[in-house]
Amino acid sequence: MCGGKQEEEENPDTKYGKPAEFDPSFNGPIKKRGCTDIICCILFIIVILGYLAVGAVAWLYGDPRHVLYPKNSTGWFCGIGANKDRPYLFYFDILKCATSVNVIATALNGIQCPTTQVCVERCPSEFGAALYFPGMQPSAVFKQELCVPSIDLDNPGMGVPEILDKELCPAFYVPSAPVLGRCLPDFKQLENIPPSFSNIPGLPASVNDTISIIRNGTGDLVNGFNAKEIGVRIFEDFASSWPWILICLLIAMVVSLLFLLLLRFTAPVMVWVLIFGVLAAGAYGIWHCYWEYDNFKNLSASINDIGFTTNFSVYLEVQETWLAILIIISVVEAILLLTLIFLRTRILIAIALIQEASKTISYMMSALAFPLITFVLLLVCVAYWGTTALYLATSGDPVYKVVALNSTMSSCQGINGTVTCDPQNFSADAYPNCPSASCIFIKYNDEGLLQRSLFNLQIFNAIAFLWCANFVIALGQCTLAGAFASYYWAFRKPQDIPMFPVCAAFLRTLRYHVGSLAFGALILTLVQIVRVILEYIDHKTKSSQNAVARFIMCCLKCCFWCLEKFVKFLNRNAYIMIAIYGKNFCVSAKKAFMLLLRNAIRVVVLDKVTDLLLFFGKLLVVGGVGVLSFFFFSGRIHLPDSNFSSESLNYYWMPIIVVVIGSYLIAHAFFSVYSMCVDTLFLCFLEDLERNDGSQQKPYLMSKSLRKILNKSNESPKQRKRNN
């Protein structure tokens, strides 16, 4: 048995390709190499240039002010330009925004409704109504700051009824609060509405009915904007707590770094504690299930007594359920025990590789800072994609048309929504038969070449973003693989490690392998595009799907999810081979895949042990920092001489969520470097076993601990025979 096991270790399964042969000139990542996958490199560069061109066109024709600032009825933005001192938008009759069929509500321009809108310095804080008697001056009825700027109430040239008909001043207003630059009703003060509102045309005679119609007519509108206002309040919380958030994230960074460095000394203990912890949990599960089974058996509680029921909690009160669970846990526990017994050597190899990874990182600490470069590049990709999408969405010229504010007048029917206009030069005097005519935004122009191509440009924007993001991740993986491989293949460590290995690997990757990385990123992007399309189809057809269609859609989504995971796994190992040998993507992917198939059991054991250990590390970092941030931001921990107070936060849980998410991202960044190091050393270790035999001509380059586990040495056969 021992002889068969040693033969298995020395002779991996050769039906999955030819094992690597000894090469006396090989001493790590090959220096002399050429450019790979040039065609894909050229295609990627063309796409990047096209992406830049799309961004330039969007920047030239887009206007993001439509998103950032509200506009009044004349098309001017509030808060900038001529309205710099008037940042808020006031609606004369906000009920028309919610009840009229002419409401135009989009994500880009907010709300455009058939009522006059003006920019004001501040939102009204009290109730007001245009109550007048014949001969009363407009200046005594209206407030100048709430009327259109073109009218002078001291010398209007018209009476109050005509001003109301043309909507030059509001017929009424209620206490309002600014929400994202718009004056929306303050529901808390509506209970104090004065009785005079019962005399306003268009409102009910009952004050209670008036309150009800304002609430019902503007409730969804106010709630929608209040949802956006939450974002503003959250931003205020970030503005006051960001130094402490950064301190918490710094703590997460330090804890992650210490955990990785301590793995060099504590990896065996932690791995075995985790393994025996899982076995102990399984043993407790077996005992508990047997205890429950025995209790219900003594009570003669059988499934035959209850039959079939939709109340699944009842099944936990019968002996057959606990017997079935007992059998399942026992089988799983037996499989784990047998796996531990027969694969203990491979578990020891995994532990040794994890320790070696910690040792490798300690010799090149700059590798831990490289994810920062990847993060910055990804941030650039996301920012460019978002900015381009925003500018593309606002690249059309706004189209305004004449809309009758009082659409019930028969004289207004012919022009309602059919005549284009310029809001900045519009005059209602041009339509004497329709005094309530106004120039209202309808849509963005979609008749030009650019506007007709907006959908295709947005699709290109999304695809190019995915390709660029996957390329950036591939660049980071290939760079780290090249640096870690240079450590493994150094005969004397750390003397033979090249100077600045991370920088050298980064420059080498950019110089020769942009095409190969783009190739792998393109394959992954195509799979992700299919997944996005499936999600879109599922979202659009969910209401009309039957059981068969839902099953097929679920199967397709599951299959492509698995395919994406497999492509990521294959790409990752292909990039390691590219970093070492400098071959193209297809050759490297095939070589890595065949090498892994020849050592499939080792791959599974190493992958699961490493995943378990890194999951425990992430849980430790995120959980510890999250608990600390909870006690601090909730006010349970007070720091002396600190100006920060939890009472100043609108939502104290938001900084906690940011810290938890940020801690996870930081831990993931550090542990991804560690995981890449383990994977690289593992492939190098497998190649080392195939290339070398421990003789003086072909010595192993693995660490002493790995040689000890495999019962191998670098002594020559004569020396080994003499020692024996």
mmCIF file with all atom_site columns, N, CA, C and O in Angstrom, residues 189-224:
data_model
loop_
_atom_site.group_PDB
_atom_site.id
_atom_site.type_symbol
_atom_site.label_atom_id
_atom_site.label_alt_id
_atom_site.label_comp_id
_atom_site.label_asym_id
_atom_site.label_entity_id
_atom_site.label_seq_id
_atom_site.pdbx_PDB_ins_code
_atom_site.Cartn_x
_atom_site.Cartn_y
_atom_site.Cartn_z
_atom_site.occupancy
_atom_site.B_iso_or_equiv
_atom_site.pdbx_formal_charge
_atom_site.auth_seq_id
_atom_site.auth_comp_id
_atom_site.auth_asym_id
_atom_site.auth_atom_id
_atom_site.pdbx_PDB_model_num
ATOM 1   N N  . GLN A 1 189 ? -47.577 69.813 8.649  1.00 0.00 ? 189 GLN A N  1
ATOM 2   C CA . GLN A 1 189 ? -48.273 71.068 8.924  1.00 0.00 ? 189 GLN A CA 1
ATOM 3   C C  . GLN A 1 189 ? -49.628 71.174 8.228  1.00 0.00 ? 189 GLN A C  1
ATOM 4   O O  . GLN A 1 189 ? -50.310 72.190 8.353  1.00 0.00 ? 189 GLN A O  1
ATOM 5   N N  . LEU A 1 190 ? -50.023 70.137 7.481  1.00 0.00 ? 190 LEU A N  1
ATOM 6   C CA . LEU A 1 190 ? -51.291 70.219 6.760  1.00 0.00 ? 190 LEU A CA 1
ATOM 7   C C  . LEU A 1 190 ? -52.494 70.245 7.702  1.00 0.00 ? 190 LEU A C  1
ATOM 8   O O  . LEU A 1 190 ? -53.571 70.738 7.324  1.00 0.00 ? 190 LEU A O  1
ATOM 9   N N  . GLU A 1 191 ? -52.331 69.720 8.914  1.00 0.00 ? 191 GLU A N  1
ATOM 10  C CA . GLU A 1 191 ? -53.455 69.720 9.850  1.00 0.00 ? 191 GLU A CA 1
ATOM 11  C C  . GLU A 1 191 ? -53.846 71.133 10.261 1.00 0.00 ? 191 GLU A C  1
ATOM 12  O O  . GLU A 1 191 ? -54.956 71.360 10.751 1.00 0.00 ? 191 GLU A O  1
ATOM 13  N N  . ASN A 1 192 ? -52.940 72.086 10.068 1.00 0.00 ? 192 ASN A N  1
ATOM 14  C CA . ASN A 1 192 ? -53.207 73.474 10.470 1.00 0.00 ? 192 ASN A CA 1
ATOM 15  C C  . ASN A 1 192 ? -53.704 74.314 9.302  1.00 0.00 ? 192 ASN A C  1
ATOM 16  O O  . ASN A 1 192 ? -53.597 75.543 9.329  1.00 0.00 ? 192 ASN A O  1
ATOM 17  N N  . ILE A 1 193 ? -54.244 73.684 8.288  1.00 0.00 ? 193 ILE A N  1
ATOM 18  C CA . ILE A 1 193 ? -54.692 74.415 7.108  1.00 0.00 ? 193 ILE A CA 1
ATOM 19  C C  . ILE A 1 193 ? -55.826 75.377 7.488  1.00 0.00 ? 193 ILE A C  1
ATOM 20  O O  . ILE A 1 193 ? -56.742 75.013 8.232  1.00 0.00 ? 193 ILE A O  1
ATOM 21  N N  . PRO A 1 194 ? -55.770 76.634 7.046  1.00 0.00 ? 194 PRO A N  1
ATOM 22  C CA . PRO A 1 194 ? -56.799 77.619 7.446  1.00 0.00 ? 194 PRO A CA 1
ATOM 23  C C  . PRO A 1 194 ? -58.113 77.381 6.719  1.00 0.00 ? 194 PRO A C  1
ATOM 24  O O  . PRO A 1 194 ? -58.152 76.821 5.620  1.00 0.00 ? 194 PRO A O  1
ATOM 25  N N  . PRO A 1 195 ? -59.227 77.827 7.323  1.00 0.00 ? 195 PRO A N  1
ATOM 26  C CA . PRO A 1 195 ? -60.554 77.653 6.681  1.00 0.00 ? 195 PRO A CA 1
ATOM 27  C C  . PRO A 1 195 ? -60.678 78.395 5.358  1.00 0.00 ? 195 PRO A C  1
ATOM 28  O O  . PRO A 1 195 ? -61.529 78.041 4.536  1.00 0.00 ? 195 PRO A O  1
ATOM 29  N N  . SER A 1 196 ? -59.848 79.412 5.122  1.00 0.00 ? 196 SER A N  1
ATOM 30  C CA . SER A 1 196 ? -59.958 80.196 3.892  1.00 0.00 ? 196 SER A CA 1
ATOM 31  C C  . SER A 1 196 ? -59.690 79.362 2.648  1.00 0.00 ? 196 SER A C  1
ATOM 32  O O  . SER A 1 196 ? -60.079 79.743 1.543  1.00 0.00 ? 196 SER A O  1
ATOM 33  N N  . PHE A 1 197 ? -59.037 78.200 2.805  1.00 0.00 ? 197 PHE A N  1
ATOM 34  C CA . PHE A 1 197 ? -58.736 77.362 1.646  1.00 0.00 ? 197 PHE A CA 1
ATOM 35  C C  . PHE A 1 197 ? -59.998 76.771 1.033  1.00 0.00 ? 197 PHE A C  1
ATOM 36  O O  . PHE A 1 197 ? -59.983 76.297 -0.095 1.00 0.00 ? 197 PHE A O  1
ATOM 37  N N  . SER A 1 198 ? -61.089 76.795 1.789  1.00 0.00 ? 198 SER A N  1
ATOM 38  C CA . SER A 1 198 ? -62.339 76.258 1.253  1.00 0.00 ? 198 SER A CA 1
ATOM 39  C C  . SER A 1 198 ? -62.936 77.159 0.182  1.00 0.00 ? 198 SER A C  1
ATOM 40  O O  . SER A 1 198 ? -63.859 76.752 -0.530 1.00 0.00 ? 198 SER A O  1
ATOM 41  N N  . ASN A 1 199 ? -62.415 78.398 0.044  1.00 0.00 ? 199 ASN A N  1
ATOM 42  C CA . ASN A 1 199 ? -62.929 79.334 -0.958 1.00 0.00 ? 199 ASN A CA 1
ATOM 43  C C  . ASN A 1 199 ? -62.078 79.378 -2.228 1.00 0.00 ? 199 ASN A C  1
ATOM 44  O O  . ASN A 1 199 ? -62.325 80.196 -3.111 1.00 0.00 ? 199 ASN A O  1
ATOM 45  N N  . ILE A 1 200 ? -61.066 78.514 -2.331 1.00 0.00 ? 200 ILE A N  1
ATOM 46  C CA . ILE A 1 200 ? -60.176 78.525 -3.488 1.00 0.00 ? 200 ILE A CA 1
ATOM 47  C C  . ILE A 1 200 ? -60.795 77.683 -4.593 1.00 0.00 ? 200 ILE A C  1
ATOM 48  O O  . ILE A 1 200 ? -61.165 76.523 -4.368 1.00 0.00 ? 200 ILE A O  1
ATOM 49  N N  . PRO A 1 201 ? -60.946 78.236 -5.810 1.00 0.00 ? 201 PRO A N  1
ATOM 50  C CA . PRO A 1 201 ? -61.497 77.450 -6.929 1.00 0.00 ? 201 PRO A CA 1
ATOM 51  C C  . PRO A 1 201 ? -60.613 76.239 -7.220 1.00 0.00 ? 201 PRO A C  1
ATOM 52  O O  . PRO A 1 201 ? -59.381 76.332 -7.238 1.00 0.00 ? 201 PRO A O  1
ATOM 53  N N  . GLY A 1 202 ? -61.254 75.088 -7.427 1.00 0.00 ? 202 GLY A N  1
ATOM 54  C CA . GLY A 1 202 ? -60.525 73.860 -7.726 1.00 0.00 ? 202 GLY A CA 1
ATOM 55  C C  . GLY A 1 202 ? -60.278 72.997 -6.526 1.00 0.00 ? 202 GLY A C  1
ATOM 56  O O  . GLY A 1 202 ? -59.911 71.829 -6.663 1.00 0.00 ? 202 GLY A O  1
ATOM 57  N N  . LEU A 1 203 ? -60.492 73.579 -5.308 1.00 0.00 ? 203 LEU A N  1
ATOM 58  C CA . LEU A 1 203 ? -60.341 72.802 -4.082 1.00 0.00 ? 203 LEU A CA 1
ATOM 59  C C  . LEU A 1 203 ? -61.706 72.610 -3.450 1.00 0.00 ? 203 LEU A C  1
ATOM 60  O O  . LEU A 1 203 ? -62.595 73.458 -3.588 1.00 0.00 ? 203 LEU A O  1
ATOM 61  N N  . PRO A 1 204 ? -61.925 71.497 -2.731 1.00 0.00 ? 204 PRO A N  1
ATOM 62  C CA . PRO A 1 204 ? -63.237 71.252 -2.123 1.00 0.00 ? 204 PRO A CA 1
ATOM 63  C C  . PRO A 1 204 ? -63.563 72.261 -1.034 1.00 0.00 ? 204 PRO A C  1
ATOM 64  O O  . PRO A 1 204 ? -62.675 72.896 -0.464 1.00 0.00 ? 204 PRO A O  1
ATOM 65  N N  . ALA A 1 205 ? -64.856 72.387 -0.749 1.00 0.00 ? 205 ALA A N  1
ATOM 66  C CA . ALA A 1 205 ? -65.298 73.348 0.258  1.00 0.00 ? 205 ALA A CA 1
ATOM 67  C C  . ALA A 1 205 ? -64.910 72.912 1.666  1.00 0.00 ? 205 ALA A C  1
ATOM 68  O O  . ALA A 1 205 ? -64.703 73.745 2.544  1.00 0.00 ? 205 ALA A O  1
ATOM 69  N N  . SER A 1 206 ? -64.784 71.605 1.889  1.00 0.00 ? 206 SER A N  1
ATOM 70  C CA . SER A 1 206 ? -64.426 71.095 3.211  1.00 0.00 ? 206 SER A CA 1
ATOM 71  C C  . SER A 1 206 ? -62.908 71.144 3.402  1.00 0.00 ? 206 SER A C  1
ATOM 72  O O  . SER A 1 206 ? -62.136 70.748 2.516  1.00 0.00 ? 206 SER A O  1
ATOM 73  N N  . VAL A 1 207 ? -62.503 71.641 4.570  1.00 0.00 ? 207 VAL A N  1
ATOM 74  C CA . VAL A 1 207 ? -61.067 71.693 4.878  1.00 0.00 ? 207 VAL A CA 1
ATOM 75  C C  . VAL A 1 207 ? -60.489 70.289 4.950  1.00 0.00 ? 207 VAL A C  1
ATOM 76  O O  . VAL A 1 207 ? -59.379 70.026 4.462  1.00 0.00 ? 207 VAL A O  1
ATOM 77  N N  . ASN A 1 208 ? -61.227 69.352 5.540  1.00 0.00 ? 208 ASN A N  1
ATOM 78  C CA . ASN A 1 208 ? -60.742 67.970 5.631  1.00 0.00 ? 208 ASN A CA 1
ATOM 79  C C  . ASN A 1 208 ? -60.574 67.347 4.247  1.00 0.00 ? 208 ASN A C  1
ATOM 80  O O  . ASN A 1 208 ? -59.622 66.601 3.996  1.00 0.00 ? 208 ASN A O  1
ATOM 81  N N  . ASP A 1 209 ? -61.520 67.667 3.364  1.00 0.00 ? 209 ASP A N  1
ATOM 82  C CA . ASP A 1 209 ? -61.396 67.158 2.001  1.00 0.00 ? 209 ASP A CA 1
ATOM 83  C C  . ASP A 1 209 ? -60.191 67.774 1.300  1.00 0.00 ? 209 ASP A C  1
ATOM 84  O O  . ASP A 1 209 ? -59.532 67.117 0.491  1.00 0.00 ? 209 ASP A O  1
ATOM 85  N N  . THR A 1 210 ? -59.912 69.037 1.608  1.00 0.00 ? 210 THR A N  1
ATOM 86  C CA . THR A 1 210 ? -58.734 69.692 1.024  1.00 0.00 ? 210 THR A CA 1
ATOM 87  C C  . THR A 1 210 ? -57.455 69.010 1.485  1.00 0.00 ? 210 THR A C  1
ATOM 88  O O  . THR A 1 210 ? -56.543 68.747 0.696  1.00 0.00 ? 210 THR A O  1
ATOM 89  N N  . ILE A 1 211 ? -57.393 68.724 2.793  1.00 0.00 ? 211 ILE A N  1
ATOM 90  C CA . ILE A 1 211 ? -56.212 68.016 3.317  1.00 0.00 ? 211 ILE A CA 1
ATOM 91  C C  . ILE A 1 211 ? -56.074 66.658 2.639  1.00 0.00 ? 211 ILE A C  1
ATOM 92  O O  . ILE A 1 211 ? -54.978 66.241 2.239  1.00 0.00 ? 211 ILE A O  1
ATOM 93  N N  . SER A 1 212 ? -57.199 65.968 2.484  1.00 0.00 ? 212 SER A N  1
ATOM 94  C CA . SER A 1 212 ? -57.174 64.633 1.885  1.00 0.00 ? 212 SER A CA 1
ATOM 95  C C  . SER A 1 212 ? -56.698 64.677 0.441  1.00 0.00 ? 212 SER A C  1
ATOM 96  O O  . SER A 1 212 ? -55.877 63.848 0.024  1.00 0.00 ? 212 SER A O  1
ATOM 97  N N  . ILE A 1 213 ? -57.198 65.654 -0.336 1.00 0.00 ? 213 ILE A N  1
ATOM 98  C CA . ILE A 1 213 ? -56.814 65.694 -1.746 1.00 0.00 ? 213 ILE A CA 1
ATOM 99  C C  . ILE A 1 213 ? -55.353 66.083 -1.921 1.00 0.00 ? 213 ILE A C  1
ATOM 100 O O  . ILE A 1 213 ? -54.671 65.605 -2.825 1.00 0.00 ? 213 ILE A O  1
ATOM 101 N N  . ILE A 1 214 ? -54.855 66.936 -1.017 1.00 0.00 ? 214 ILE A N  1
ATOM 102 C CA . ILE A 1 214 ? -53.428 67.287 -1.101 1.00 0.00 ? 214 ILE A CA 1
ATOM 103 C C  . ILE A 1 214 ? -52.566 66.082 -0.737 1.00 0.00 ? 214 ILE A C  1
ATOM 104 O O  . ILE A 1 214 ? -51.559 65.785 -1.391 1.00 0.00 ? 214 ILE A O  1
ATOM 105 N N  . ARG A 1 215 ? -52.990 65.356 0.311  1.00 0.00 ? 215 ARG A N  1
ATOM 106 C CA . ARG A 1 215 ? -52.219 64.171 0.711  1.00 0.00 ? 215 ARG A CA 1
ATOM 107 C C  . ARG A 1 215 ? -52.248 63.099 -0.371 1.00 0.00 ? 215 ARG A C  1
ATOM 108 O O  . ARG A 1 215 ? -51.219 62.543 -0.754 1.00 0.00 ? 215 ARG A O  1
ATOM 109 N N  . ASN A 1 216 ? -53.449 62.803 -0.868 1.00 0.00 ? 216 ASN A N  1
ATOM 110 C CA . ASN A 1 216 ? -53.577 61.737 -1.863 1.00 0.00 ? 216 ASN A CA 1
ATOM 111 C C  . ASN A 1 216 ? -52.960 62.131 -3.197 1.00 0.00 ? 216 ASN A C  1
ATOM 112 O O  . ASN A 1 216 ? -52.382 61.296 -3.896 1.00 0.00 ? 216 ASN A O  1
ATOM 113 N N  . GLY A 1 217 ? -53.099 63.408 -3.547 1.00 0.00 ? 217 GLY A N  1
ATOM 114 C CA . GLY A 1 217 ? -52.598 63.841 -4.848 1.00 0.00 ? 217 GLY A CA 1
ATOM 115 C C  . GLY A 1 217 ? -51.101 63.949 -4.923 1.00 0.00 ? 217 GLY A C  1
ATOM 116 O O  . GLY A 1 217 ? -50.515 63.794 -5.993 1.00 0.00 ? 217 GLY A O  1
ATOM 117 N N  . THR A 1 218 ? -50.476 64.227 -3.792 1.00 0.00 ? 218 THR A N  1
ATOM 118 C CA . THR A 1 218 ? -49.016 64.448 -3.811 1.00 0.00 ? 218 THR A CA 1
ATOM 119 C C  . THR A 1 218 ? -48.265 63.436 -2.962 1.00 0.00 ? 218 THR A C  1
ATOM 120 O O  . THR A 1 218 ? -47.059 63.545 -2.820 1.00 0.00 ? 218 THR A O  1
ATOM 121 N N  . GLY A 1 219 ? -48.988 62.447 -2.381 1.00 0.00 ? 219 GLY A N  1
ATOM 122 C CA . GLY A 1 219 ? -48.314 61.489 -1.500 1.00 0.00 ? 219 GLY A CA 1
ATOM 123 C C  . GLY A 1 219 ? -47.216 60.711 -2.191 1.00 0.00 ? 219 GLY A C  1
ATOM 124 O O  . GLY A 1 219 ? -46.078 60.657 -1.718 1.00 0.00 ? 219 GLY A O  1
ATOM 125 N N  . ASP A 1 220 ? -47.547 60.103 -3.342 1.00 0.00 ? 220 ASP A N  1
ATOM 126 C CA . ASP A 1 220 ? -46.537 59.333 -4.075 1.00 0.00 ? 220 ASP A CA 1
ATOM 127 C C  . ASP A 1 220 ? -45.398 60.229 -4.528 1.00 0.00 ? 220 ASP A C  1
ATOM 128 O O  . ASP A 1 220 ? -44.226 59.819 -4.530 1.00 0.00 ? 220 ASP A O  1
ATOM 129 N N  . LEU A 1 221 ? -45.754 61.459 -4.918 1.00 0.00 ? 221 LEU A N  1
ATOM 130 C CA . LEU A 1 221 ? -44.736 62.400 -5.382 1.00 0.00 ? 221 LEU A CA 1
ATOM 131 C C  . LEU A 1 221 ? -43.763 62.736 -4.257 1.00 0.00 ? 221 LEU A C  1
ATOM 132 O O  . LEU A 1 221 ? -42.544 62.677 -4.417 1.00 0.00 ? 221 LEU A O  1
ATOM 133 N N  . VAL A 1 222 ? -44.310 63.065 -3.088 1.00 0.00 ? 222 VAL A N  1
ATOM 134 C CA . VAL A 1 222 ? -43.465 63.426 -1.949 1.00 0.00 ? 222 VAL A CA 1
ATOM 135 C C  . VAL A 1 222 ? -42.646 62.235 -1.482 1.00 0.00 ? 222 VAL A C  1
ATOM 136 O O  . VAL A 1 222 ? -41.443 62.348 -1.204 1.00 0.00 ? 222 VAL A O  1
ATOM 137 N N  . ASN A 1 223 ? -43.298 61.063 -1.412 1.00 0.00 ? 223 ASN A N  1
ATOM 138 C CA . ASN A 1 223 ? -42.569 59.872 -0.962 1.00 0.00 ? 223 ASN A CA 1
ATOM 139 C C  . ASN A 1 223 ? -41.440 59.527 -1.913 1.00 0.00 ? 223 ASN A C  1
ATOM 140 O O  . ASN A 1 223 ? -40.364 59.094 -1.496 1.00 0.00 ? 223 ASN A O  1
ATOM 141 N N  . GLY A 1 224 ? -41.680 59.715 -3.216 1.00 0.00 ? 224 GLY A N  1
ATOM 142 C CA . GLY A 1 224 ? -40.621 59.438 -4.187 1.00 0.00 ? 224 GLY A CA 1
ATOM 143 C C  . GLY A 1 224 ? -39.426 60.328 -3.989 1.00 0.00 ? 224 GLY A C  1
ATOM 144 O O  . GLY A 1 224 ? -38.275 59.880 -4.003 1.00 0.00 ? 224 GLY A O  1
#
